[in-house]
Amino acid sequence: GQNIDQPTEMTATEGAIVQINCTYQTSGFNGLFWYQQHAGEAPTFLSYNVLDGLEEKGRFSSFLSRSKGYSYLLLKELQMKDSASYLCAVTGSNYQLIWGAGTKLIIKP
Amino acid sequence: IAGITQAPTSQILAAGRRMTLRCTQDMRHNAMYWYRQDLGLGLRLIHYSNTAGTTGKGEVPDGYSVSRANTDDFPLTLASAVPSQTSVYFCASSGTAETDTQYFGPGTRLTVL
């Protein structure tokens, strides 16, 4: 079957670093997305990985290991505005996105 | 307009009524999607359209229908609403169906009583 797993909730401190993990099992793989979703709002695109390795974009980085079916999103220098849900999604063999349930990140002062 | 718009923002509907959720994009994207989002579950694909004139079924299509008469519009219709269709509905679009980033509309919060 197809499955994406993420932790339900994480808590971190303002100014710190947090890593949100995502593991997946899908039939076929064509890329992995991370989206951010603030409460009551639409998901917004953060990153896309198709090859193994780390993609860095400002305070946010995303890592992919295709052989392990594993990705993580790394958020540095956390700010209160980073409090949101982070969604992992994988493009399978039919190019439709399969979504994880999301990780709710709570930032404390 | 810029991006994707959805209407209405929210709606309370009596069970058994027919309802159409509207979605319009001005990015000339070929592919469009309808998702529902329920607490504790990931986004689930209802229907999609890879290009104008074509549609396909997603993971949870029962009770919903779509049409794609032109590039910009992708309405979602609930023929006879049931309480289990209470959800937040998001429309999204991407340049093509293959690996392009999907951009989301603001969502419609639907309550079926």
CSV table of C-alpha atoms in Angstrom, one decimal:
chain,number,residue,atom,x,y,z
A,1,GLY,CA,0.0,0.0,0.0
A,2,GLN,CA,0.9,3.7,0.0
A,3,ASN,CA,1.7,5.4,3.2
A,4,ILE,CA,3.3,8.5,4.5
A,5,ASP,CA,4.2,8.9,8.2
A,6,GLN,CA,5.0,12.1,10.1
A,7,PRO,CA,4.9,12.9,13.8
A,8,THR,CA,1.6,14.4,14.8
A,9,GLU,CA,3.0,17.2,16.9
A,10,MET,CA,6.3,18.7,17.9
A,11,THR,CA,7.3,21.5,20.3
A,12,ALA,CA,10.4,23.7,20.0
A,13,THR,CA,11.8,26.9,21.4
A,14,GLU,CA,12.1,30.2,19.6
A,15,GLY,CA,15.6,30.6,18.1
A,16,ALA,CA,16.3,26.8,18.2
A,17,ILE,CA,16.5,24.2,15.4
A,18,VAL,CA,13.9,21.6,14.7
A,19,GLN,CA,13.8,18.6,12.4
A,20,ILE,CA,10.5,17.2,11.1
A,21,ASN,CA,10.8,13.7,9.7
A,22,CYS,CA,8.8,12.0,7.0
A,23,THR,CA,8.9,8.4,5.9
A,24,TYR,CA,7.0,7.1,2.9
A,25,GLN,CA,6.1,3.9,1.1
A,26,THR,CA,4.7,4.5,-2.3
A,27,SER,CA,4.4,2.6,-5.6
A,28,GLY,CA,6.8,4.6,-7.7
A,29,PHE,CA,8.5,7.9,-6.7
A,30,ASN,CA,8.7,11.1,-8.7
A,31,GLY,CA,9.5,13.7,-6.0
A,32,LEU,CA,8.7,14.8,-2.5
A,33,PHE,CA,7.2,18.1,-1.4
A,34,TRP,CA,7.0,20.0,1.9
A,35,TYR,CA,4.3,22.5,2.4
A,36,GLN,CA,3.5,24.8,5.3
A,37,GLN,CA,0.0,25.4,6.5
A,38,HIS,CA,-1.0,28.0,9.1
A,39,ALA,CA,-4.2,27.3,11.0
A,40,GLY,CA,-7.3,28.2,8.9
A,41,GLU,CA,-5.2,28.9,5.8
A,42,ALA,CA,-4.2,27.0,2.6
A,43,PRO,CA,-1.0,25.0,2.3
A,44,THR,CA,1.9,26.9,0.8
A,45,PHE,CA,4.9,25.4,-1.0
A,46,LEU,CA,8.2,25.2,0.9
A,47,SER,CA,10.5,22.8,-1.0
A,48,TYR,CA,10.7,20.0,-3.5
A,49,ASN,CA,13.3,17.1,-3.6
A,50,VAL,CA,13.7,14.7,-6.4
A,51,LEU,CA,17.3,13.7,-5.9
A,52,ASP,CA,19.1,12.5,-2.8
A,53,GLY,CA,20.6,15.1,-0.7
A,54,LEU,CA,20.0,18.4,1.0
A,55,GLU,CA,18.2,21.4,-0.5
A,56,GLU,CA,18.8,24.6,1.4
A,57,LYS,CA,16.5,27.6,1.1
A,58,GLY,CA,17.2,30.3,3.7
A,59,ARG,CA,16.2,29.1,7.2
A,60,PHE,CA,14.6,26.0,5.8
A,61,SER,CA,16.3,22.9,4.4
A,62,SER,CA,14.9,19.6,3.1
A,63,PHE,CA,16.7,16.3,2.8
A,64,LEU,CA,15.8,13.2,0.9
A,65,SER,CA,17.0,9.6,0.9
A,66,ARG,CA,15.2,7.7,-1.8
A,67,SER,CA,16.7,4.3,-0.8
A,68,LYS,CA,15.5,4.7,2.8
A,69,GLY,CA,12.1,6.3,1.8
A,70,TYR,CA,12.9,9.2,4.2
A,71,SER,CA,12.9,12.9,4.2
A,72,TYR,CA,13.3,15.6,6.8
A,73,LEU,CA,12.6,19.3,6.9
A,74,LEU,CA,15.0,21.3,9.0
A,75,LEU,CA,14.0,24.7,10.4
A,76,LYS,CA,16.7,26.9,11.8
A,77,GLU,CA,16.5,30.1,14.0
A,78,LEU,CA,12.9,29.4,14.8
A,79,GLN,CA,10.5,32.3,14.9
A,80,MET,CA,7.0,32.4,16.4
A,81,LYS,CA,5.5,32.7,12.9
A,82,ASP,CA,6.9,29.3,12.1
A,83,SER,CA,4.1,27.8,14.3
A,84,ALA,CA,2.1,25.9,11.7
A,85,SER,CA,1.5,22.4,10.3
A,86,TYR,CA,4.1,21.0,8.0
A,87,LEU,CA,2.8,18.6,5.3
A,88,CYS,CA,4.9,16.0,3.5
A,89,ALA,CA,3.7,14.8,0.1
A,90,VAL,CA,5.1,12.3,-2.3
A,91,THR,CA,4.4,12.1,-6.1
A,92,GLY,CA,3.8,8.5,-6.9
A,93,SER,CA,3.9,6.6,-10.2
A,94,ASN,CA,0.7,8.2,-11.5
A,95,TYR,CA,2.0,11.7,-10.6
A,96,GLN,CA,-0.8,12.3,-8.0
A,97,LEU,CA,0.3,13.6,-4.7
A,98,ILE,CA,0.0,11.4,-1.6
A,99,TRP,CA,-0.2,13.5,1.5
A,100,GLY,CA,0.9,12.8,5.1
A,101,ALA,CA,-1.4,14.0,7.9
A,102,GLY,CA,1.0,16.8,8.8
A,103,THR,CA,3.1,17.7,11.8
A,104,LYS,CA,1.8,20.5,14.0
A,105,LEU,CA,4.8,22.5,15.2
A,106,ILE,CA,4.4,24.6,18.3
A,107,ILE,CA,7.0,27.3,19.0
A,108,LYS,CA,7.4,28.5,22.6
A,109,PRO,CA,9.1,31.7,23.6
B,1,ILE,CA,-7.5,38.3,-9.6
B,2,ALA,CA,-4.2,36.6,-9.1
B,3,GLY,CA,-3.7,33.0,-8.3
B,4,ILE,CA,-6.6,30.8,-7.3
B,5,THR,CA,-10.0,31.9,-5.9
B,6,GLN,CA,-12.7,29.8,-4.3
B,7,ALA,CA,-16.3,30.6,-3.5
B,8,PRO,CA,-18.0,30.5,-1.1
B,9,THR,CA,-15.6,31.0,1.8
B,10,SER,CA,-17.9,29.0,4.0
B,11,GLN,CA,-21.3,27.4,3.8
B,12,ILE,CA,-23.8,25.6,6.0
B,13,LEU,CA,-26.0,23.3,4.0
B,14,ALA,CA,-28.9,21.0,4.8
B,15,ALA,CA,-28.5,17.4,4.0
B,16,GLY,CA,-29.9,16.4,0.7
B,17,ARG,CA,-29.3,19.8,-0.9
B,18,ARG,CA,-27.2,20.2,-4.0
B,19,MET,CA,-24.1,22.5,-3.8
B,20,THR,CA,-21.5,23.7,-6.2
B,21,LEU,CA,-18.1,24.9,-5.0
B,22,ARG,CA,-16.4,27.2,-7.4
B,23,CYS,CA,-12.7,27.4,-8.2
B,24,THR,CA,-11.0,29.8,-10.7
B,25,GLN,CA,-7.4,30.3,-11.5
B,26,ASP,CA,-5.7,32.9,-13.7
B,27,MET,CA,-2.3,31.3,-14.0
B,28,ARG,CA,-3.1,29.3,-17.2
B,29,HIS,CA,-2.3,26.1,-15.3
B,30,ASN,CA,-3.2,22.9,-17.1
B,31,ALA,CA,-3.8,20.8,-14.1
B,32,MET,CA,-6.4,21.4,-11.4
B,33,TYR,CA,-7.4,19.4,-8.3
B,34,TRP,CA,-10.0,19.2,-5.6
B,35,TYR,CA,-9.0,18.0,-2.1
B,36,ARG,CA,-10.8,17.7,1.2
B,37,GLN,CA,-9.0,18.1,4.5
B,38,ASP,CA,-10.3,16.6,7.7
B,39,LEU,CA,-8.8,16.8,11.2
B,40,GLY,CA,-6.1,14.2,11.7
B,41,LEU,CA,-6.1,13.1,8.1
B,42,GLY,CA,-3.9,14.2,5.2
B,43,LEU,CA,-5.3,16.0,2.2
B,44,ARG,CA,-7.4,13.6,0.2
B,45,LEU,CA,-7.8,14.0,-3.6
B,46,ILE,CA,-11.4,14.0,-4.7
B,47,HIS,CA,-11.1,14.7,-8.4
B,48,TYR,CA,-8.5,16.1,-10.8
B,49,SER,CA,-8.2,17.4,-14.3
B,50,ASN,CA,-4.9,17.2,-16.2
B,51,THR,CA,-6.1,19.5,-18.9
B,52,ALA,CA,-9.3,21.3,-20.0
B,53,GLY,CA,-11.9,18.8,-21.2
B,54,THR,CA,-10.6,15.9,-19.1
B,55,THR,CA,-11.3,14.8,-15.5
B,56,GLY,CA,-10.3,11.9,-13.3
B,57,LYS,CA,-11.3,10.3,-10.0
B,58,GLY,CA,-9.0,10.6,-7.0
B,59,GLU,CA,-9.0,8.8,-3.7
B,60,VAL,CA,-12.5,9.8,-2.5
B,61,PRO,CA,-14.7,10.6,-5.5
B,62,ASP,CA,-18.0,9.2,-4.3
B,63,GLY,CA,-20.8,11.8,-3.9
B,64,TYR,CA,-18.8,14.4,-5.9
B,65,SER,CA,-18.6,15.4,-9.6
B,66,VAL,CA,-16.5,17.9,-11.5
B,67,SER,CA,-16.3,19.5,-14.9
B,68,ARG,CA,-13.5,21.3,-16.8
B,69,ALA,CA,-15.1,23.2,-19.6
B,70,ASN,CA,-12.1,25.6,-19.9
B,71,THR,CA,-8.7,26.2,-18.5
B,72,ASP,CA,-9.6,28.6,-15.7
B,73,ASP,CA,-12.6,27.0,-14.0
B,74,PHE,CA,-13.0,23.7,-12.1
B,75,PRO,CA,-16.3,23.5,-10.1
B,76,LEU,CA,-17.0,20.7,-7.7
B,77,THR,CA,-20.6,19.6,-7.2
B,78,LEU,CA,-22.2,17.7,-4.4
B,79,ALA,CA,-25.4,16.3,-5.9
B,80,SER,CA,-27.0,15.4,-2.6
B,81,ALA,CA,-25.0,16.5,0.4
B,82,VAL,CA,-24.5,14.2,3.4
B,83,PRO,CA,-23.1,15.1,6.9
B,84,SER,CA,-19.9,13.1,6.2
B,85,GLN,CA,-19.1,15.7,3.5
B,86,THR,CA,-18.6,18.3,6.2
B,87,SER,CA,-15.0,19.3,5.6
B,88,VAL,CA,-12.6,22.0,4.3
B,89,TYR,CA,-12.3,21.8,0.6
B,90,PHE,CA,-9.2,23.1,-1.2
B,91,CYS,CA,-8.8,23.6,-4.9
B,92,ALA,CA,-5.3,23.6,-6.3
B,93,SER,CA,-3.6,24.0,-9.7
B,94,SER,CA,-0.2,23.2,-11.2
B,95,GLY,CA,1.4,23.9,-14.5
B,96,THR,CA,1.3,20.3,-15.6
B,97,ALA,CA,0.3,17.2,-13.8
B,98,GLU,CA,3.8,15.8,-13.7
B,99,THR,CA,5.8,16.9,-10.6
B,100,ASP,CA,4.9,20.6,-10.8
B,101,THR,CA,4.3,22.5,-7.6
B,102,GLN,CA,0.6,22.7,-6.7
B,103,TYR,CA,-0.8,26.1,-5.6
B,104,PHE,CA,-3.8,26.2,-3.4
B,105,GLY,CA,-6.9,28.3,-3.2
B,106,PRO,CA,-8.0,29.7,0.2
B,107,GLY,CA,-10.5,26.9,0.8
B,108,THR,CA,-14.2,26.5,1.4
B,109,ARG,CA,-15.4,25.4,4.8
B,110,LEU,CA,-18.6,23.3,4.3
B,111,THR,CA,-20.9,22.1,7.1
B,112,VAL,CA,-23.7,19.7,6.2
B,113,LEU,CA,-26.4,19.3,8.8
